[in-house]
Amino acid sequence: MEKNPQSRVRLRPVDLARPHGLSTQAVRNYEEAGILPAAARTESGYRTYSPLHAQALDTFLALLPGHGHPTATGIMRAVNRGAADEAFRLIDESHAQLLEDRRTLSAVENALRDLGSGAPKPRDPAPGTPAPGEPEPRPPAPAAPAPPEGPTSAPTFIGPLADRLSVRPATLRKWEAAGLVRPRRDPLTGYRVYGEAEVRDARLVHQLRRGGYLLEQIAPLVDQVRAAGGLEPLEAALGDWRSRLAGRGRALLTGSAKLDAYLGERERER
């Protein structure tokens, strides 16, 4: 008795490609990349596929939205060579990255709440709130209670600020060239000096970059925060970011369901 009668069904590259709007060359490329199992060959050398190949293609395309092309490729390669544990590790990494991105969004929202908390305005464009680990304000505020991180912070230089944000100094210079951060220059040394407002801007840029926003998308948000002294312009961006994270979470679930079905079919064909 045959293990699976479907294994005798022969499909052409076009049969796999057409339902997804792909070219037959794309199907061949996916096979060569290890995303699909190796195809059988006819006596004349033509590729023939089975329903399992079609299911592998369905699974890969379902994994793409949640994992991205490199990770989805790695998952399928691992499964097709029998290394399921490696595939599961890659899936875990995607879930861990999504969790980190959710935490980043929460950090941005918390930072914006701090910025909008009504702290006293300095002479620079708008108030800022130092990030955790920044120097304590000097001197301490004698009157009304300040936000948790303090209303002011000591000026800093490019190296310490880069370390604080875990970026390279070249990244801060790139943000400066794009007009996103505007440090002043020390009149004696010429070094860049980042005051409270500049640290605030750098923190916002850093967090939004972590959320996937391009510099040209961030620039008008930073400009509006500076000019308006308010954070309303960021509300739509944060809502969009939140929606995209939810979409990725749902896509990860969809891809996992397809992958589970594909793993089960592979086991039945053994």
mmCIF file of C-alpha atoms in Angstrom:
data_model
loop_
_atom_site.group_PDB
_atom_site.id
_atom_site.type_symbol
_atom_site.label_atom_id
_atom_site.label_comp_id
_atom_site.label_asym_id
_atom_site.label_seq_id
_atom_site.Cartn_x
_atom_site.Cartn_y
_atom_site.Cartn_z
ATOM 1 C CA MET A 1 0.000 0.000 0.000
ATOM 2 C CA GLU A 2 1.331 3.421 -0.935
ATOM 3 C CA LYS A 3 2.272 5.875 1.826
ATOM 4 C CA ASN A 4 0.661 8.769 0.023
ATOM 5 C CA PRO A 5 -1.017 8.543 -3.404
ATOM 6 C CA GLN A 6 -0.474 12.289 -3.881
ATOM 7 C CA SER A 7 3.257 11.654 -4.249
ATOM 8 C CA ARG A 8 2.496 10.212 -7.725
ATOM 9 C CA VAL A 9 0.784 13.405 -8.905
ATOM 10 C CA ARG A 10 3.034 15.312 -11.279
ATOM 11 C CA LEU A 11 2.939 19.100 -11.437
ATOM 12 C CA ARG A 12 4.759 21.411 -13.809
ATOM 13 C CA PRO A 13 6.545 24.609 -12.689
ATOM 14 C CA VAL A 14 3.673 26.609 -14.147
ATOM 15 C CA ASP A 15 1.195 24.690 -11.975
ATOM 16 C CA LEU A 16 3.015 25.949 -8.875
ATOM 17 C CA ALA A 17 3.635 29.429 -10.208
ATOM 18 C CA ARG A 18 0.229 30.409 -11.613
ATOM 19 C CA PRO A 19 -1.869 30.383 -8.381
ATOM 20 C CA HIS A 20 0.550 32.882 -6.796
ATOM 21 C CA GLY A 21 1.147 35.092 -9.819
ATOM 22 C CA LEU A 22 4.780 33.986 -9.992
ATOM 23 C CA SER A 23 6.958 33.196 -12.957
ATOM 24 C CA THR A 24 8.162 29.667 -13.590
ATOM 25 C CA GLN A 25 11.700 30.993 -13.206
ATOM 26 C CA ALA A 26 10.837 32.119 -9.667
ATOM 27 C CA VAL A 27 9.745 28.564 -8.850
ATOM 28 C CA ARG A 28 13.018 27.197 -10.208
ATOM 29 C CA ASN A 29 14.940 29.809 -8.212
ATOM 30 C CA TYR A 30 13.119 28.808 -5.026
ATOM 31 C CA GLU A 31 14.040 25.180 -5.634
ATOM 32 C CA GLU A 32 17.694 26.044 -6.217
ATOM 33 C CA ALA A 33 17.689 28.127 -3.009
ATOM 34 C CA GLY A 34 16.438 25.136 -1.003
ATOM 35 C CA ILE A 35 13.051 26.725 -0.281
ATOM 36 C CA LEU A 36 11.390 23.849 -2.170
ATOM 37 C CA PRO A 37 12.548 20.233 -2.001
ATOM 38 C CA ALA A 38 14.534 19.046 -4.989
ATOM 39 C CA ALA A 39 12.304 18.271 -7.967
ATOM 40 C CA ALA A 40 12.198 14.949 -9.736
ATOM 41 C CA ARG A 41 13.264 14.857 -13.382
ATOM 42 C CA THR A 42 11.714 13.221 -16.396
ATOM 43 C CA GLU A 43 13.798 11.126 -18.743
ATOM 44 C CA SER A 44 14.175 14.211 -20.929
ATOM 45 C CA GLY A 45 15.382 16.306 -17.964
ATOM 46 C CA TYR A 46 12.251 18.343 -17.254
ATOM 47 C CA ARG A 47 11.391 19.173 -13.654
ATOM 48 C CA THR A 48 8.305 17.575 -12.162
ATOM 49 C CA TYR A 49 6.822 18.616 -8.855
ATOM 50 C CA SER A 50 4.353 17.063 -6.451
ATOM 51 C CA PRO A 51 1.631 18.489 -4.181
ATOM 52 C CA LEU A 52 4.266 18.567 -1.434
ATOM 53 C CA HIS A 53 6.237 21.095 -3.491
ATOM 54 C CA ALA A 54 3.111 23.181 -3.926
ATOM 55 C CA GLN A 55 2.563 23.066 -0.165
ATOM 56 C CA ALA A 56 6.184 24.094 0.430
ATOM 57 C CA LEU A 57 5.675 27.117 -1.802
ATOM 58 C CA ASP A 58 2.430 28.012 -0.003
ATOM 59 C CA THR A 59 4.251 27.743 3.319
ATOM 60 C CA PHE A 60 7.168 29.928 2.258
ATOM 61 C CA LEU A 61 4.868 32.655 0.953
ATOM 62 C CA ALA A 62 2.893 32.520 4.214
ATOM 63 C CA LEU A 63 6.096 32.905 6.249
ATOM 64 C CA LEU A 64 7.298 35.941 4.293
ATOM 65 C CA PRO A 65 5.065 38.680 5.817
ATOM 66 C CA GLY A 66 5.957 37.827 9.405
ATOM 67 C CA HIS A 67 9.589 36.771 9.090
ATOM 68 C CA GLY A 68 10.941 38.536 6.025
ATOM 69 C CA HIS A 69 12.716 36.902 3.101
ATOM 70 C CA PRO A 70 16.046 35.876 4.710
ATOM 71 C CA THR A 71 14.478 34.240 7.769
ATOM 72 C CA ALA A 72 11.639 32.602 5.814
ATOM 73 C CA THR A 73 14.261 31.173 3.452
ATOM 74 C CA GLY A 74 16.315 29.892 6.385
ATOM 75 C CA ILE A 75 13.261 28.227 7.934
ATOM 76 C CA MET A 76 12.348 26.387 4.734
ATOM 77 C CA ARG A 77 15.931 25.324 4.044
ATOM 78 C CA ALA A 78 16.201 23.913 7.564
ATOM 79 C CA VAL A 79 12.914 22.012 7.306
ATOM 80 C CA ASN A 80 13.748 20.587 3.884
ATOM 81 C CA ARG A 81 17.064 19.213 5.088
ATOM 82 C CA GLY A 82 15.459 17.708 8.189
ATOM 83 C CA ALA A 83 16.791 20.270 10.690
ATOM 84 C CA ALA A 84 13.504 21.195 12.351
ATOM 85 C CA ASP A 85 15.213 22.472 15.516
ATOM 86 C CA GLU A 86 17.072 25.077 13.447
ATOM 87 C CA ALA A 87 13.783 26.164 11.883
ATOM 88 C CA PHE A 88 12.196 26.510 15.323
ATOM 89 C CA ARG A 89 15.152 28.588 16.520
ATOM 90 C CA LEU A 90 14.681 31.011 13.628
ATOM 91 C CA ILE A 91 10.976 31.260 14.427
ATOM 92 C CA ASP A 92 11.805 31.985 18.069
ATOM 93 C CA GLU A 93 14.136 34.782 16.971
ATOM 94 C CA SER A 94 11.379 36.432 14.944
ATOM 95 C CA HIS A 95 9.017 36.310 17.917
ATOM 96 C CA ALA A 96 11.746 37.708 20.172
ATOM 97 C CA GLN A 97 12.330 40.570 17.714
ATOM 98 C CA LEU A 98 8.626 41.344 17.631
ATOM 99 C CA LEU A 99 8.557 41.455 21.435
ATOM 100 C CA GLU A 100 11.565 43.788 21.423
ATOM 101 C CA ASP A 101 9.853 46.040 18.893
ATOM 102 C CA ARG A 102 6.747 46.133 21.092
ATOM 103 C CA ARG A 103 8.934 47.166 24.006
ATOM 104 C CA THR A 104 10.532 49.832 21.834
ATOM 105 C CA LEU A 105 7.110 51.209 20.925
ATOM 106 C CA SER A 106 6.208 51.279 24.597
ATOM 107 C CA ALA A 107 9.447 53.121 25.337
ATOM 108 C CA VAL A 108 8.663 55.710 22.655
ATOM 109 C CA GLU A 109 5.167 56.227 24.046
ATOM 110 C CA ASN A 110 6.575 56.591 27.557
ATOM 111 C CA ALA A 111 9.183 59.072 26.322
ATOM 112 C CA LEU A 112 6.493 61.122 24.601
ATOM 113 C CA ARG A 113 4.360 61.112 27.738
ATOM 114 C CA ASP A 114 7.371 62.391 29.660
ATOM 115 C CA LEU A 115 7.996 65.084 27.062
ATOM 116 C CA GLY A 116 4.372 66.159 27.286
ATOM 117 C CA SER A 117 4.211 66.051 31.066
ATOM 118 C CA GLY A 118 4.454 69.802 31.512
ATOM 119 C CA ALA A 119 8.058 70.054 32.675
ATOM 120 C CA PRO A 120 9.432 73.631 32.756
ATOM 121 C CA LYS A 121 10.602 74.796 29.340
ATOM 122 C CA PRO A 122 14.273 75.671 28.854
ATOM 123 C CA ARG A 123 15.371 78.482 26.584
ATOM 124 C CA ASP A 124 15.914 75.950 23.794
ATOM 125 C CA PRO A 125 12.983 75.100 21.473
ATOM 126 C CA ALA A 126 11.111 72.582 23.609
ATOM 127 C CA PRO A 127 11.402 70.657 26.831
ATOM 128 C CA GLY A 128 13.096 67.286 26.927
ATOM 129 C CA THR A 129 13.286 64.448 29.329
ATOM 130 C CA PRO A 130 16.593 62.619 29.823
ATOM 131 C CA ALA A 131 16.624 58.879 29.229
ATOM 132 C CA PRO A 132 17.272 56.398 32.026
ATOM 133 C CA GLY A 133 20.944 56.503 33.013
ATOM 134 C CA GLU A 134 21.458 60.168 32.054
ATOM 135 C CA PRO A 135 23.153 62.460 34.600
ATOM 136 C CA GLU A 136 20.904 63.788 37.332
ATOM 137 C CA PRO A 137 19.872 67.433 36.959
ATOM 138 C CA ARG A 138 22.053 70.033 38.581
ATOM 139 C CA PRO A 139 21.122 71.659 40.811
ATOM 140 C CA PRO A 140 18.065 69.710 42.027
ATOM 141 C CA ALA A 141 14.729 71.422 41.453
ATOM 142 C CA PRO A 142 13.721 73.195 44.668
ATOM 143 C CA ALA A 143 10.017 73.629 43.981
ATOM 144 C CA ALA A 144 7.320 71.675 42.168
ATOM 145 C CA PRO A 145 7.854 67.936 41.666
ATOM 146 C CA ALA A 146 9.687 67.119 38.431
ATOM 147 C CA PRO A 147 9.075 64.245 35.990
ATOM 148 C CA PRO A 148 10.637 60.949 37.110
ATOM 149 C CA GLU A 149 13.811 61.464 35.083
ATOM 150 C CA GLY A 150 14.307 65.118 35.949
ATOM 151 C CA PRO A 151 13.515 68.286 33.980
ATOM 152 C CA THR A 152 17.032 69.137 32.910
ATOM 153 C CA SER A 153 20.271 67.334 32.108
ATOM 154 C CA ALA A 154 23.903 68.278 31.789
ATOM 155 C CA PRO A 155 25.251 68.865 28.257
ATOM 156 C CA THR A 156 27.088 65.936 26.722
ATOM 157 C CA PHE A 157 29.377 65.243 23.785
ATOM 158 C CA ILE A 158 28.994 62.987 20.762
ATOM 159 C CA GLY A 159 30.877 59.994 22.165
ATOM 160 C CA PRO A 160 28.970 59.649 25.450
ATOM 161 C CA LEU A 161 25.646 60.254 23.691
ATOM 162 C CA ALA A 162 26.442 57.620 21.070
ATOM 163 C CA ASP A 163 27.301 55.150 23.849
ATOM 164 C CA ARG A 164 24.069 55.973 25.666
ATOM 165 C CA LEU A 165 22.006 55.229 22.537
ATOM 166 C CA SER A 166 24.164 52.247 21.454
ATOM 167 C CA VAL A 167 24.868 53.828 18.058
ATOM 168 C CA ARG A 168 28.057 54.981 16.374
ATOM 169 C CA PRO A 169 29.113 58.639 16.451
ATOM 170 C CA ALA A 170 28.847 58.533 12.650
ATOM 171 C CA THR A 171 25.128 57.817 13.057
ATOM 172 C CA LEU A 172 24.651 60.955 15.147
ATOM 173 C CA ARG A 173 26.552 62.959 12.521
ATOM 174 C CA LYS A 174 24.255 61.514 9.852
ATOM 175 C CA TRP A 175 21.202 62.574 11.862
ATOM 176 C CA GLU A 176 22.722 66.016 12.231
ATOM 177 C CA ALA A 177 23.303 66.264 8.470
ATOM 178 C CA ALA A 178 19.621 65.390 7.967
ATOM 179 C CA GLY A 179 18.608 68.184 10.360
ATOM 180 C CA LEU A 180 17.182 65.794 12.930
ATOM 181 C CA VAL A 181 19.603 66.714 15.702
ATOM 182 C CA ARG A 182 21.172 70.191 16.015
ATOM 183 C CA PRO A 183 24.043 70.269 18.498
ATOM 184 C CA ARG A 184 25.818 73.552 19.116
ATOM 185 C CA ARG A 185 29.592 73.872 18.796
ATOM 186 C CA ASP A 186 31.835 74.653 21.729
ATOM 187 C CA PRO A 187 33.418 78.035 20.849
ATOM 188 C CA LEU A 188 36.843 76.996 22.178
ATOM 189 C CA THR A 189 37.187 73.370 21.029
ATOM 190 C CA GLY A 190 34.679 73.170 18.180
ATOM 191 C CA TYR A 191 33.281 69.966 19.684
ATOM 192 C CA ARG A 192 29.607 69.195 19.292
ATOM 193 C CA VAL A 193 27.662 69.851 22.486
ATOM 194 C CA TYR A 194 24.260 68.202 23.007
ATOM 195 C CA GLY A 195 21.965 69.989 25.402
ATOM 196 C CA GLU A 196 18.681 68.779 26.796
ATOM 197 C CA ALA A 197 16.672 69.479 23.629
ATOM 198 C CA GLU A 198 19.268 67.816 21.390
ATOM 199 C CA VAL A 199 19.373 64.710 23.586
ATOM 200 C CA ARG A 200 15.589 64.581 23.423
ATOM 201 C CA ASP A 201 15.640 64.811 19.638
ATOM 202 C CA ALA A 202 18.322 62.120 19.388
ATOM 203 C CA ARG A 203 16.287 59.805 21.610
ATOM 204 C CA LEU A 204 13.165 60.301 19.514
ATOM 205 C CA VAL A 205 15.050 59.717 16.259
ATOM 206 C CA HIS A 206 16.673 56.597 17.675
ATOM 207 C CA GLN A 207 13.385 55.119 18.839
ATOM 208 C CA LEU A 208 11.568 55.903 15.595
ATOM 209 C CA ARG A 209 14.409 54.396 13.564
ATOM 210 C CA ARG A 210 14.022 51.249 15.673
ATOM 211 C CA GLY A 211 10.381 51.295 14.628
ATOM 212 C CA GLY A 212 11.365 51.158 10.958
ATOM 213 C CA TYR A 213 10.871 54.804 10.008
ATOM 214 C CA LEU A 214 13.139 56.410 7.422
ATOM 215 C CA LEU A 215 15.000 59.639 8.154
ATOM 216 C CA GLU A 216 12.849 61.550 5.684
ATOM 217 C CA GLN A 217 9.740 60.303 7.508
ATOM 218 C CA ILE A 218 11.123 61.285 10.910
ATOM 219 C CA ALA A 219 12.227 64.802 9.912
ATOM 220 C CA PRO A 220 8.756 66.400 9.704
ATOM 221 C CA LEU A 221 7.764 64.810 13.014
ATOM 222 C CA VAL A 222 10.790 66.235 14.811
ATOM 223 C CA ASP A 223 10.269 69.630 13.160
ATOM 224 C CA GLN A 224 6.624 69.732 14.229
ATOM 225 C CA VAL A 225 7.469 68.760 17.801
ATOM 226 C CA ARG A 226 10.049 71.567 17.908
ATOM 227 C CA ALA A 227 7.770 74.158 16.340
ATOM 228 C CA ALA A 228 4.520 73.280 18.055
ATOM 229 C CA GLY A 229 5.912 72.285 21.409
ATOM 230 C CA GLY A 230 3.490 69.376 21.321
ATOM 231 C CA LEU A 231 3.478 65.694 20.500
ATOM 232 C CA GLU A 232 0.235 65.380 18.560
ATOM 233 C CA PRO A 233 2.047 64.958 15.210
ATOM 234 C CA LEU A 234 3.474 61.675 16.481
ATOM 235 C CA GLU A 235 0.152 60.148 17.429
ATOM 236 C CA ALA A 236 -0.691 58.993 13.895
ATOM 237 C CA ALA A 237 2.812 57.563 13.416
ATOM 238 C CA LEU A 238 2.592 55.622 16.666
ATOM 239 C CA GLY A 239 -0.841 54.310 15.747
ATOM 240 C CA ASP A 240 0.485 53.117 12.395
ATOM 241 C CA TRP A 241 3.476 51.494 14.089
ATOM 242 C CA ARG A 242 1.177 49.706 16.535
ATOM 243 C CA SER A 243 -0.980 48.439 13.662
ATOM 244 C CA ARG A 244 2.051 47.134 11.809
ATOM 245 C CA LEU A 245 3.249 45.248 14.889
ATOM 246 C CA ALA A 246 -0.189 43.675 15.250
ATOM 247 C CA GLY A 247 -0.081 42.711 11.565
ATOM 248 C CA ARG A 248 3.312 41.059 12.012
ATOM 249 C CA GLY A 249 2.033 39.133 15.015
ATOM 250 C CA ARG A 250 -0.932 37.846 13.035
ATOM 251 C CA ALA A 251 1.338 36.994 10.089
ATOM 252 C CA LEU A 252 3.609 34.968 12.364
ATOM 253 C CA LEU A 253 0.602 32.940 13.494
ATOM 254 C CA THR A 254 -0.538 32.360 9.902
ATOM 255 C CA GLY A 255 2.938 31.277 8.831
ATOM 256 C CA SER A 256 3.255 28.917 11.797
ATOM 257 C CA ALA A 257 -0.048 27.223 10.941
ATOM 258 C CA LYS A 258 1.076 26.658 7.337
ATOM 259 C CA LEU A 259 4.465 25.389 8.479
ATOM 260 C CA ASP A 260 2.880 22.948 10.938
ATOM 261 C CA ALA A 261 0.722 21.517 8.143
ATOM 262 C CA TYR A 262 3.766 21.229 5.858
ATOM 263 C CA LEU A 263 5.761 19.423 8.550
ATOM 264 C CA GLY A 264 2.899 16.990 9.020
ATOM 265 C CA GLU A 265 2.680 16.276 5.291
ATOM 266 C CA ARG A 266 6.445 15.669 5.109
ATOM 267 C CA GLU A 267 6.157 13.162 7.961
ATOM 268 C CA ARG A 268 3.329 11.332 6.171
ATOM 269 C CA GLU A 269 5.415 11.078 2.986
ATOM 270 C CA ARG A 270 8.332 9.389 4.710
#
